[in-house]
Coordinates of C-alpha atoms in Angstrom, one line a residue:
Chain N
M1080 CA 167.0 189.7 139.4
S1081 CA 165.2 191.8 141.4
A1082 CA 166.6 193.3 145.3
E1083 CA 164.2 191.1 147.1
S1084 CA 165.3 187.9 144.8
S1085 CA 166.8 185.8 147.7
L1086 CA 165.1 186.7 151.2
P1087 CA 166.0 184.3 154.3
I1088 CA 163.1 182.0 155.1
N1089 CA 162.0 184.5 158.0
D1090 CA 161.3 187.5 155.2
L1091 CA 160.1 184.9 153.0
K1092 CA 156.9 184.4 155.7
E1093 CA 156.7 187.9 156.0
R1094 CA 156.4 188.2 152.0
A1095 CA 153.8 185.8 152.4
A1096 CA 151.7 187.4 154.6
W1097 CA 151.7 190.5 153.0
L1098 CA 151.0 189.1 149.6
R1099 CA 147.9 187.6 151.4
R1100 CA 147.1 191.3 152.9
R1101 CA 147.6 193.2 149.4
V1102 CA 144.8 190.0 147.9
F1103 CA 142.7 190.6 150.5
E1104 CA 142.7 194.1 150.2
M1105 CA 142.4 194.2 146.0
V1106 CA 139.2 191.8 146.4
M1107 CA 137.5 193.3 149.3
Q1108 CA 137.7 196.9 147.3
H1109 CA 135.4 195.6 144.6
R1110 CA 134.5 192.1 146.4
E1111 CA 135.5 190.7 143.2
G1112 CA 137.8 187.8 143.2
H1113 CA 139.2 184.5 144.9
V1114 CA 140.5 184.8 148.5
P1115 CA 140.9 180.8 149.2
S1116 CA 142.8 179.8 146.4
S1117 CA 144.9 182.5 146.4
F1118 CA 145.7 182.1 149.9
S1119 CA 146.8 178.3 149.3
M1120 CA 149.1 179.2 147.4
A1121 CA 151.0 182.5 148.5
E1122 CA 154.3 180.5 149.5
I1123 CA 154.6 179.0 146.5
L1124 CA 154.1 182.4 144.5
T1125 CA 156.7 184.6 147.1
L1126 CA 159.0 181.4 146.5
L1127 CA 159.2 181.6 143.3
Y1128 CA 159.4 185.4 142.9
Y1129 CA 161.0 186.4 146.2
G1130 CA 163.2 183.1 147.4
G1131 CA 166.0 183.2 144.7
V1132 CA 164.5 180.7 142.3
A1133 CA 162.8 182.5 139.2
R1134 CA 165.4 184.8 137.3
L1135 CA 163.1 188.1 136.8
R1136 CA 164.3 191.7 136.4
R1137 CA 162.5 194.9 138.1
G1138 CA 160.8 197.1 135.7
A1139 CA 161.5 194.6 132.3
P1140 CA 158.5 192.1 132.2
D1141 CA 159.8 191.5 128.6
W1142 CA 163.7 190.6 129.2
P1143 CA 164.1 187.9 126.7
D1144 CA 166.0 185.5 129.4
R1145 CA 163.4 185.8 132.3
D1146 CA 161.8 183.3 133.8
R1147 CA 158.3 182.0 132.8
I1148 CA 155.9 181.7 135.1
L1149 CA 152.1 180.9 134.5
V1150 CA 149.3 180.5 136.8
S1151 CA 147.4 177.7 134.9
K1152 CA 144.6 177.5 138.2
G1153 CA 143.3 180.9 136.3
H1154 CA 140.8 181.8 138.5
A1155 CA 143.6 182.9 141.4
A1156 CA 146.3 184.2 139.2
H1157 CA 144.7 187.9 139.7
A1158 CA 147.4 186.8 143.1
L1159 CA 149.8 187.4 140.9
Y1160 CA 149.1 191.0 140.4
P1161 CA 150.8 193.0 143.6
I1162 CA 153.9 190.7 143.1
L1163 CA 154.0 192.1 139.7
A1164 CA 153.2 195.8 140.7
D1165 CA 155.6 195.4 142.9
L1166 CA 158.6 194.6 140.4
D1167 CA 157.6 197.3 138.9
Y1168 CA 156.3 196.3 136.3
F1169 CA 153.2 198.6 136.4
D1170 CA 151.5 201.1 138.5
S1171 CA 150.4 199.9 141.8
A1172 CA 147.6 202.4 141.5
E1173 CA 146.2 200.3 138.8
L1174 CA 145.6 197.5 142.0
E1175 CA 143.0 199.7 143.0
R1176 CA 140.8 199.3 140.0
F1177 CA 141.3 195.7 139.8
T1178 CA 137.8 194.4 138.3
Q1179 CA 137.1 197.6 137.2
P1180 CA 136.0 199.1 133.6
G1181 CA 138.8 200.1 131.7
S1182 CA 141.3 198.6 133.8
F1183 CA 143.5 196.0 132.5
L1184 CA 143.9 194.3 135.5
G1185 CA 140.8 191.2 134.9
M1186 CA 139.0 188.7 137.3
Y1187 CA 141.1 186.7 135.1
A1188 CA 144.3 187.4 133.9
D1189 CA 145.8 187.8 130.4
N1190 CA 148.7 188.7 128.5
R1191 CA 148.3 192.3 128.5
V1192 CA 149.1 192.5 131.9
P1193 CA 152.7 193.7 132.2
G1194 CA 154.3 190.1 133.6
I1195 CA 151.4 187.5 132.5
E1196 CA 152.8 184.9 130.4
G1197 CA 149.8 183.4 129.2
I1198 CA 146.0 183.8 129.3
S1199 CA 144.5 182.0 132.0
G1200 CA 141.1 181.0 133.3
S1201 CA 139.8 177.8 132.2
L1202 CA 141.4 175.2 133.3
G1203 CA 144.5 172.7 131.7
H1204 CA 145.7 175.1 129.6
G1205 CA 149.0 176.7 131.1
L1206 CA 150.8 173.4 131.2
G1207 CA 150.8 172.7 127.4
M1208 CA 151.5 177.0 127.0
G1209 CA 154.7 175.8 129.5
A1210 CA 155.7 172.9 127.4
G1211 CA 155.9 175.3 124.1
F1212 CA 157.8 178.1 126.3
A1213 CA 160.1 175.2 127.5
L1214 CA 160.3 173.4 123.9
S1215 CA 161.0 177.0 122.8
A1216 CA 163.8 177.3 125.2
R1217 CA 165.5 174.2 124.2
M1218 CA 165.2 175.0 120.5
E1219 CA 167.3 178.5 121.3
G1220 CA 169.4 177.5 123.4
R1221 CA 168.4 180.0 125.7
D1222 CA 167.9 178.5 129.6
F1223 CA 165.2 180.3 131.8
R1224 CA 163.0 178.0 132.8
T1225 CA 159.1 177.9 133.1
F1226 CA 156.9 177.2 135.8
V1227 CA 153.6 176.5 135.9
V1228 CA 151.4 176.4 139.2
L1229 CA 148.5 174.3 138.7
G1230 CA 145.6 173.9 140.8
D1231 CA 144.3 169.9 142.0
G1232 CA 141.2 170.2 140.8
E1233 CA 142.9 171.4 137.4
C1234 CA 144.4 167.9 137.5
Y1235 CA 141.8 167.0 136.5
E1236 CA 141.5 168.1 133.2
G1237 CA 142.5 165.6 130.6
S1238 CA 144.6 167.8 129.0
V1239 CA 146.8 168.2 132.0
W1240 CA 148.2 164.8 131.2
E1241 CA 148.7 165.0 127.0
S1242 CA 150.9 167.9 128.4
A1243 CA 152.6 165.8 130.5
M1244 CA 153.3 162.9 128.6
F1245 CA 154.7 165.3 126.0
A1246 CA 156.7 167.6 128.1
A1247 CA 158.2 164.1 129.6
H1248 CA 158.7 162.3 126.7
H1249 CA 160.8 165.8 125.5
G1250 CA 162.8 165.7 128.6
L1251 CA 162.2 169.2 129.2
D1252 CA 164.0 169.5 132.7
N1253 CA 164.0 173.2 132.0
L1254 CA 159.6 173.1 132.9
V1255 CA 158.3 172.7 136.6
A1256 CA 154.8 172.2 137.2
I1257 CA 153.7 172.9 140.8
V1258 CA 150.2 171.5 142.1
D1259 CA 148.8 173.3 144.3
R1260 CA 147.4 170.7 146.3
N1261 CA 144.3 172.2 148.6
A1262 CA 142.3 169.0 147.8
L1263 CA 139.2 171.4 147.5
C1264 CA 136.9 172.0 144.5
I1265 CA 133.9 174.3 144.3
L1266 CA 131.6 171.7 145.4
G1267 CA 133.6 170.0 148.3
R1268 CA 136.6 168.0 148.8
T1269 CA 138.3 166.0 145.5
E1270 CA 138.5 163.0 147.1
D1271 CA 134.9 163.1 147.6
L1272 CA 133.9 164.4 144.4
V1273 CA 136.2 161.9 142.2
R1274 CA 139.0 160.9 143.7
L1275 CA 142.8 162.0 142.9
G1276 CA 144.4 159.7 144.8
S1277 CA 148.2 160.4 144.8
L1278 CA 149.1 162.6 142.6
A1279 CA 152.5 162.2 143.3
D1280 CA 152.5 159.0 142.0
K1281 CA 150.4 159.8 138.7
W1282 CA 153.1 162.5 138.0
R1283 CA 156.1 159.9 138.4
S1284 CA 154.4 157.7 136.5
F1285 CA 154.4 160.4 133.6
G1286 CA 157.6 160.3 133.8
W1287 CA 158.6 163.4 135.9
A1288 CA 160.4 163.7 138.5
V1289 CA 158.1 164.4 142.1
E1290 CA 158.6 166.0 145.3
E1291 CA 156.1 166.1 147.7
V1292 CA 156.0 168.8 150.2
D1293 CA 154.2 171.1 152.8
G1294 CA 153.1 174.1 150.0
H1295 CA 153.4 176.2 153.0
D1296 CA 156.7 175.4 154.4
L1297 CA 159.1 177.7 152.8
A1298 CA 161.9 175.7 153.8
A1299 CA 160.1 172.6 152.2
L1300 CA 159.4 174.6 148.9
R1301 CA 162.7 175.9 148.2
A1302 CA 164.4 172.3 149.2
A1303 CA 162.3 171.1 146.0
M1304 CA 162.5 173.9 143.6
D1305 CA 166.7 173.3 144.6
R1306 CA 166.2 169.8 142.3
I1307 CA 165.5 171.9 138.9
G1308 CA 168.4 171.1 137.1
S1309 CA 169.0 167.7 138.6
T1310 CA 166.6 165.5 137.7
D1311 CA 168.5 163.3 134.8
G1312 CA 167.1 165.5 131.8
L1313 CA 163.1 165.0 133.5
P1314 CA 160.9 167.8 134.2
L1315 CA 160.1 168.7 137.8
A1316 CA 156.9 167.9 139.7
I1317 CA 156.1 169.4 143.0
V1318 CA 153.0 168.2 144.8
A1319 CA 152.5 170.9 147.3
N1320 CA 150.1 170.4 150.0
T1321 CA 148.0 173.3 151.3
V1322 CA 144.9 174.7 153.0
K1323 CA 142.4 176.6 150.9
G1324 CA 142.2 179.8 152.9
K1325 CA 145.2 179.4 154.6
G1326 CA 145.6 182.3 156.8
V1327 CA 141.6 183.5 157.0
S1328 CA 140.9 180.9 160.1
F1329 CA 137.1 180.3 158.8
M1330 CA 138.1 179.9 155.2
E1331 CA 140.5 177.4 155.5
G1332 CA 139.1 174.1 154.5
R1333 CA 136.0 174.8 153.5
A1334 CA 134.9 174.5 150.1
E1335 CA 132.7 176.8 150.1
W1336 CA 134.1 180.3 150.5
H1337 CA 135.9 179.5 147.1
N1338 CA 134.3 182.9 145.8
R1339 CA 132.0 184.3 148.6
M1340 CA 132.2 187.3 150.1
P1341 CA 132.9 187.6 154.2
S1342 CA 130.3 189.4 155.9
P1343 CA 131.4 193.0 158.1
E1344 CA 132.2 191.1 161.2
Q1345 CA 134.1 188.3 158.5
E1346 CA 135.9 191.2 156.9
A1347 CA 137.0 192.6 160.3
Q1348 CA 137.7 189.0 161.7
A1349 CA 140.0 188.1 158.5
R1350 CA 141.8 191.6 158.5
Q1351 CA 142.6 190.9 162.2
E1352 CA 143.9 187.7 161.3
L1353 CA 145.8 188.8 158.3
G1354 CA 147.4 191.8 160.4
L1355 CA 145.4 194.7 158.2
A1356 CA 145.8 197.7 160.2
G1357 CA 141.8 199.1 160.8
A1358 CA 138.9 196.7 161.4
S1359 CA 137.3 197.6 157.8
G1360 CA 137.2 199.9 154.9
H1361 CA 138.6 200.3 151.5
D1362 CA 142.1 202.4 152.8
Chain U
M837 CA 133.6 163.3 91.8
T838 CA 134.5 161.3 88.4
E839 CA 136.7 164.5 87.0
T840 CA 139.0 163.6 89.7
Q841 CA 139.2 159.9 88.4
T842 CA 139.3 159.8 84.8
A843 CA 142.6 161.9 84.3
A844 CA 145.6 159.7 83.6
A845 CA 147.8 161.5 86.3
P846 CA 145.9 162.2 89.9
P847 CA 145.7 165.8 90.6
P848 CA 148.3 166.3 93.5
L849 CA 146.9 166.3 97.0
M850 CA 146.4 169.8 98.3
R851 CA 148.4 168.6 101.6
D852 CA 151.6 168.0 99.3
A853 CA 150.9 170.4 97.9
F854 CA 150.7 172.9 101.1
I855 CA 153.2 171.0 102.9
D856 CA 155.8 171.2 99.7
R857 CA 155.6 175.2 99.8
L858 CA 156.2 174.8 103.7
T859 CA 159.2 173.0 103.5
E860 CA 160.6 175.4 100.8
A861 CA 159.8 178.3 102.9
A862 CA 161.2 176.1 106.4
G863 CA 164.6 175.7 104.6
Q864 CA 164.9 179.5 105.1
H865 CA 163.0 180.6 108.6
D866 CA 164.3 178.3 111.4
D867 CA 160.9 179.9 113.1
I868 CA 158.5 178.1 111.0
L869 CA 157.4 174.5 113.1
F870 CA 155.2 172.0 111.9
I871 CA 152.9 169.9 114.7
S872 CA 151.1 166.8 113.8
A873 CA 148.9 164.9 115.9
D874 CA 149.9 162.1 114.2
F875 CA 148.5 162.9 110.7
G876 CA 150.8 162.0 107.5
A877 CA 151.5 163.2 104.2
K878 CA 154.3 162.4 101.8
A879 CA 155.4 165.8 102.0
L880 CA 155.3 165.5 105.2
D881 CA 157.6 162.4 105.2
R882 CA 159.9 164.8 103.1
F883 CA 159.5 167.5 105.8
R884 CA 160.6 165.4 108.6
Q885 CA 163.4 164.1 107.0
D886 CA 164.5 167.8 105.5
R887 CA 163.6 169.6 108.5
A888 CA 163.3 167.2 111.5
G889 CA 164.3 170.1 114.0
Q890 CA 161.3 171.8 112.2
F891 CA 158.6 168.8 112.9
L892 CA 157.2 167.7 116.2
H893 CA 154.4 164.7 117.0
A894 CA 151.9 166.2 119.6
G895 CA 150.9 163.0 120.3
I896 CA 147.0 161.4 119.6
S897 CA 146.5 165.0 121.9
E898 CA 145.0 167.7 120.0
Q899 CA 144.3 169.8 123.3
N900 CA 147.7 169.2 124.0
M901 CA 148.7 170.3 120.6
V902 CA 146.7 173.5 120.5
D903 CA 148.3 175.0 123.9
L904 CA 151.5 173.9 122.9
A905 CA 151.2 176.2 119.6
A906 CA 150.3 179.2 122.5
G907 CA 153.4 178.5 124.0
L908 CA 155.4 178.5 121.1
A909 CA 153.6 181.3 119.3
L910 CA 154.1 183.5 122.4
S911 CA 157.6 182.5 122.3
G912 CA 157.8 184.0 118.5
K913 CA 157.6 180.6 116.6
R914 CA 155.5 180.3 112.9
V915 CA 153.2 176.5 114.1
F916 CA 151.5 175.0 111.9
L917 CA 149.0 172.4 113.3
Y918 CA 148.2 169.7 111.1
A919 CA 145.4 166.9 111.8
M920 CA 142.5 165.7 110.2
A921 CA 139.6 168.6 110.3
P922 CA 137.5 166.8 112.5
F923 CA 139.6 166.1 115.2
L924 CA 142.0 169.5 114.9
T925 CA 138.8 171.7 115.2
L926 CA 135.9 170.2 117.8
R927 CA 138.5 168.1 119.4
C928 CA 140.2 171.2 121.3
L929 CA 137.7 174.0 120.5
E930 CA 138.0 175.0 123.9
Q931 CA 142.0 175.3 123.2
I932 CA 141.5 177.2 120.2
K933 CA 139.1 179.9 121.9
A934 CA 141.0 180.2 125.2
T935 CA 144.5 180.7 124.4
L936 CA 145.0 180.9 120.4
A937 CA 141.8 183.1 119.4
A938 CA 142.2 184.8 123.1
M939 CA 145.2 185.7 122.5
R940 CA 144.8 186.4 119.0
L941 CA 147.9 184.5 118.2
P942 CA 148.9 183.7 114.5
V943 CA 148.5 180.3 114.5
S944 CA 147.6 177.8 111.0
L945 CA 145.8 175.3 111.5
L946 CA 145.8 172.8 108.8
G947 CA 142.8 170.3 108.2
V948 CA 142.3 167.5 106.0
G949 CA 139.1 165.9 105.5
V950 CA 137.0 168.5 105.5
G951 CA 133.2 167.6 104.6
L952 CA 132.6 164.2 103.6
G953 CA 135.9 163.7 102.4
Y954 CA 136.2 160.8 104.7
D955 CA 133.3 158.9 103.3
H956 CA 134.1 155.5 105.0
A957 CA 134.4 156.4 108.2
T958 CA 131.5 158.4 108.8
L959 CA 130.5 160.5 111.5
T960 CA 133.0 160.6 113.9
H961 CA 135.5 161.6 110.9
F962 CA 133.6 163.8 109.1
A963 CA 133.7 167.8 109.2
I964 CA 130.8 168.9 109.1
E965 CA 130.0 171.4 111.7
D966 CA 133.7 172.7 111.4
L967 CA 133.2 175.9 109.1
A968 CA 130.0 177.1 112.0
C969 CA 132.2 176.2 115.0
L970 CA 135.9 178.1 113.7
R971 CA 133.8 180.9 112.2
A972 CA 132.6 181.3 115.1
M973 CA 136.0 182.4 117.1
N974 CA 136.9 185.7 117.8
G975 CA 139.2 187.1 114.9
M976 CA 139.4 183.2 112.9
E977 CA 140.2 183.7 109.3
V978 CA 138.8 180.6 107.3
L979 CA 139.7 179.6 103.7
T980 CA 138.7 176.3 102.1
A981 CA 141.0 175.4 99.3
A982 CA 139.4 173.6 96.2
D983 CA 142.6 172.5 94.1
A984 CA 146.2 172.2 94.8
P985 CA 147.6 175.3 93.6
S986 CA 144.8 177.4 95.9
A987 CA 146.6 174.9 98.4
V988 CA 149.5 176.6 97.4
A989 CA 148.2 180.3 97.7
M990 CA 147.2 179.9 100.9
A991 CA 150.5 178.0 102.0
D992 CA 151.7 181.3 100.7
L993 CA 149.7 183.5 102.6
C994 CA 149.7 181.6 105.9
L995 CA 154.0 182.5 105.5
A996 CA 153.1 186.2 104.0
S997 CA 150.6 187.0 106.3
P998 CA 150.7 185.2 109.8
A999 CA 147.6 185.3 111.5
L1000 CA 144.9 183.0 113.4
R1001 CA 143.9 181.0 110.1
Y1002 CA 142.0 177.7 109.7
V1003 CA 142.5 176.5 106.0
R1004 CA 140.6 173.9 105.1
L1005 CA 142.1 170.8 102.7
D1006 CA 140.1 168.2 101.1
R1007 CA 140.6 164.5 101.5
Q1008 CA 141.2 164.0 97.6
G1009 CA 143.1 165.1 95.0
L1010 CA 140.9 167.8 92.8
T1011 CA 141.5 169.2 89.3
A1012 CA 142.6 173.0 88.9
L1013 CA 140.1 175.3 88.5
A1014 CA 140.4 178.4 86.8
P1015 CA 141.0 181.2 87.0
P1016 CA 144.1 179.8 89.0
L1017 CA 145.0 181.0 92.5
E1018 CA 148.6 180.5 93.1
K1019 CA 149.8 183.3 95.3
A1020 CA 148.8 185.1 98.2
A1021 CA 147.7 187.9 96.8
D1022 CA 145.7 186.1 94.6
L1023 CA 143.9 185.5 97.5
A1024 CA 142.7 189.0 98.3
P1025 CA 139.2 189.2 97.2
G1026 CA 138.0 185.9 99.1
L1027 CA 136.3 184.2 96.0
R1028 CA 136.7 183.8 92.3
Q1029 CA 134.6 183.5 89.7
I1030 CA 135.0 179.9 88.3
S1031 CA 132.0 179.4 85.7
D1032 CA 130.3 182.5 83.7
G1033 CA 126.5 182.7 83.8
G1034 CA 123.9 185.0 84.6
G1035 CA 120.1 185.2 86.6
I1036 CA 121.9 182.3 89.5
A1037 CA 124.8 182.0 91.3
V1038 CA 125.6 179.0 92.7
L1039 CA 127.9 179.7 95.8
T1040 CA 130.2 177.1 97.1
C1041 CA 133.6 175.9 98.2
G1042 CA 135.7 173.5 97.9
A1043 CA 134.9 169.6 96.8
L1044 CA 131.6 171.1 95.9
C1045 CA 133.1 173.4 93.6
H1046 CA 133.6 170.9 91.3
A1047 CA 129.8 169.4 91.6
A1048 CA 128.8 172.9 90.6
L1049 CA 130.8 172.8 88.1
E1050 CA 128.6 169.9 86.5
A1051 CA 125.4 171.4 87.7
A1052 CA 126.2 174.3 85.5
A1053 CA 127.7 172.6 82.2
Q1054 CA 124.2 170.8 82.4
L1055 CA 122.3 173.8 82.5
G1056 CA 124.2 175.8 80.3
G1057 CA 122.9 173.4 77.5
E1058 CA 119.4 174.1 78.3
G1059 CA 120.7 177.4 78.0
Q1060 CA 120.7 178.5 81.4
P1061 CA 123.6 178.5 83.0
P1062 CA 124.4 180.4 86.9
K1063 CA 127.4 181.7 87.6
V1064 CA 129.3 179.4 89.5
I1065 CA 131.5 181.4 92.5
D1066 CA 134.1 180.1 94.4
L1067 CA 133.5 181.3 98.1
Y1068 CA 136.7 180.1 99.6
R1069 CA 137.3 182.6 102.2
I1070 CA 133.9 182.1 104.4
K1071 CA 135.4 184.8 107.0
P1072 CA 135.5 187.4 106.9
L1073 CA 133.7 187.3 104.1
S1074 CA 134.1 190.5 102.3
A1075 CA 130.5 191.8 101.6
P1076 CA 131.9 194.3 98.9
A1077 CA 133.5 191.4 96.8
L1078 CA 130.2 189.4 97.2
L1079 CA 128.1 192.1 96.2
E1080 CA 130.2 192.4 93.0
A1081 CA 130.4 189.2 92.3
L1082 CA 126.8 189.1 92.0
Q1083 CA 125.9 191.7 89.7
G1084 CA 123.4 190.9 88.1
C1085 CA 122.0 188.0 89.8
R1086 CA 118.4 187.8 90.6
A1087 CA 118.6 184.8 93.1
I1088 CA 121.4 182.5 94.9
V1089 CA 121.7 178.9 95.4
T1090 CA 124.2 178.0 98.1
V1091 CA 125.9 174.4 98.6
E1092 CA 127.6 173.1 101.2
E1093 CA 129.1 170.1 103.1
Q1094 CA 128.3 170.7 105.8
L1095 CA 125.3 171.0 108.4
L1096 CA 123.5 174.1 107.4
D1097 CA 123.0 175.4 110.9
G1098 CA 125.9 178.0 111.1
G1099 CA 127.4 176.7 108.1
F1100 CA 128.4 178.3 104.6
G1101 CA 125.0 179.4 103.4
S1102 CA 124.7 181.1 107.1
A1103 CA 127.5 183.4 106.3
V1104 CA 126.3 184.2 102.8
A1105 CA 123.0 185.0 104.1
E1106 CA 124.0 187.0 107.1
T1107 CA 127.0 188.8 104.7
L1108 CA 124.0 189.6 102.3
L1109 CA 121.2 190.6 105.1
D1110 CA 123.4 192.6 106.5
A1111 CA 124.5 194.6 103.9
G1112 CA 120.9 195.0 102.7
A1113 CA 121.2 193.2 99.6
M1114 CA 119.6 189.9 100.6
L1115 CA 119.1 187.7 97.1
P1116 CA 116.0 185.1 97.3
M1117 CA 118.0 182.4 98.5
R1118 CA 118.4 178.4 98.5
R1119 CA 120.6 176.7 101.1
L1120 CA 121.6 173.2 100.2
G1121 CA 123.4 171.1 103.0
L1122 CA 122.6 168.8 105.7
R1123 CA 120.0 168.8 107.2
D1124 CA 119.6 168.8 111.1
G1125 CA 118.3 165.2 111.5
F1126 CA 120.1 164.1 109.0
V1127 CA 120.8 159.8 108.8
V1128 CA 124.0 158.1 107.3
E1129 CA 124.0 155.2 104.8
N1130 CA 127.3 154.0 103.9
G1131 CA 128.9 154.8 101.1
H1132 CA 131.0 156.7 98.5
R1133 CA 131.1 160.4 98.7
D1134 CA 129.2 160.3 95.8
R1135 CA 126.6 158.8 97.1
L1136 CA 126.3 161.0 100.1
W1137 CA 126.0 164.0 98.0
R1138 CA 123.3 162.7 95.9
N1139 CA 121.5 161.0 99.3
F1140 CA 122.3 164.9 101.0
G1141 CA 121.0 166.2 97.8
I1142 CA 124.4 168.3 97.2
D1143 CA 125.3 166.7 93.9
A1144 CA 125.5 168.0 91.0
Q1145 CA 121.8 166.9 90.2
A1146 CA 120.6 168.4 93.1
I1147 CA 122.6 171.7 92.4
A1148 CA 121.0 171.9 89.1
Q1149 CA 118.0 171.2 90.3
A1150 CA 117.5 173.8 92.4
V1151 CA 119.1 176.7 90.1
R1152 CA 115.9 175.6 87.6
E1153 CA 113.7 176.0 90.9
M1154 CA 115.0 178.8 91.7
A1155 CA 114.7 180.8 88.6
P1156 CA 110.9 181.2 87.9
A1157 CA 111.4 183.0 91.1
S1158 CA 113.9 185.4 89.9
A1159 CA 113.0 185.7 86.7

């Protein structure tokens, strides 16, 4: 486990703020990336990596007993890069080369990146892969767990539900799906586009244990994660209600910011709100 | 297809031959996993009984099956995916591309009923675009078995040299061809000459090898036997092996149970073109805009112009051009 693997809530809040700052800097450097989709899951990732949830070893991305974490909403998987660098999986200097020629840190994450367990980008693959990890752990008698972070828009993909049914049938209680329910797609609100309705009800009806929480409330997320291992043999789904763009006021809840880059004035405002020193620049 | 029906004992099904080889290996290697999307075989019944812990039913959920296989392969498992060919391939093409091919995972895809094998089921069950689609996948190897021994050789290859590989099996049992393919090493060239002749070469694979042999027998009676080549590995297609096999040939006819666009003949033409060794060539296969009539496979072959008579006629027509 990493040294900071079980920080108190207040320190975790600071960690989530740190993650937002690092992601924002990384994205703004070459103006490539998805900020709002990253920010809606900042607390989710913070809790997984620093909240004493995932068992990991600093500097050892290939440790066989590590918990597996897949960010299946691949457009935002780059939000993991600052964390993986912080865990000494690779040199943090690489973050400055995000999306640049020759760098292994692409807009979409693949398993050439130390700490990235499986490729993501197109949606609907992570849960199936995660079920594969969880099943292999079961077969080999290993006790690592698998966490898959899905987007709510991703839940439109039929393959998600194929895999959900499969995982429930096999009683994969070593598998956790966390749905980043930020309620937005590229073109608008999910409920206006094609209604997702109650995702909690859907996961429950597919045979999963379900927790629904405020996805920015670290204590609530931690309480939901505490159910791992006490679900009577069911896989666990955590529907985390979030705000897309959380942390930058003018991006919050606004679909059009999915992949838009801020003007210099907007960037300055965002940096201020995120607590980044200096109004702008590529420091 | 008459030759398959006249023998007293019908030839073994390729799927049974393949799976029996796997069952034998699975007993020694716990890392072998066999996953079916609700498709069976007599040999699979044995596998499920003997190696229950190494069998999974994915549900009639091919997309889940492929993503699941990716996770299992990343965990060090040797995974075999099994389904009817049309569903194993086109149903989950994106999964194959985005997980298996993108991460270059050594998963074996085992598709049964290629081409027009499910003759009565018609369009949904025809696998007539699978060659074009799967050979377009980065790093994908594509093999077609023409008899049970070659299916065993392909199973042997999957075990000996794990790679991302699509193995195409016929629905029907087909008589064994010579020279035999029996083990992984036999598959190295990617093709075999199954009938000697000259002037014109007929290239095909799978069940149509048997139609090509029938055509060759007819043409032999006319004193102009073509060389018949079972090009069982369409990707990677070995240009040196192909050029060597075509030595002495002045023209070629390709025959496939596929839409011609991007299929078998395309692969042959591309290889020859890239090698600067293009020959006069005629492709037999399903043409864009084709219409299906109900009927047995032999009737479908006749209607689509890929049966023995059509092959023989194409060779006759090519002969003057190459004389």
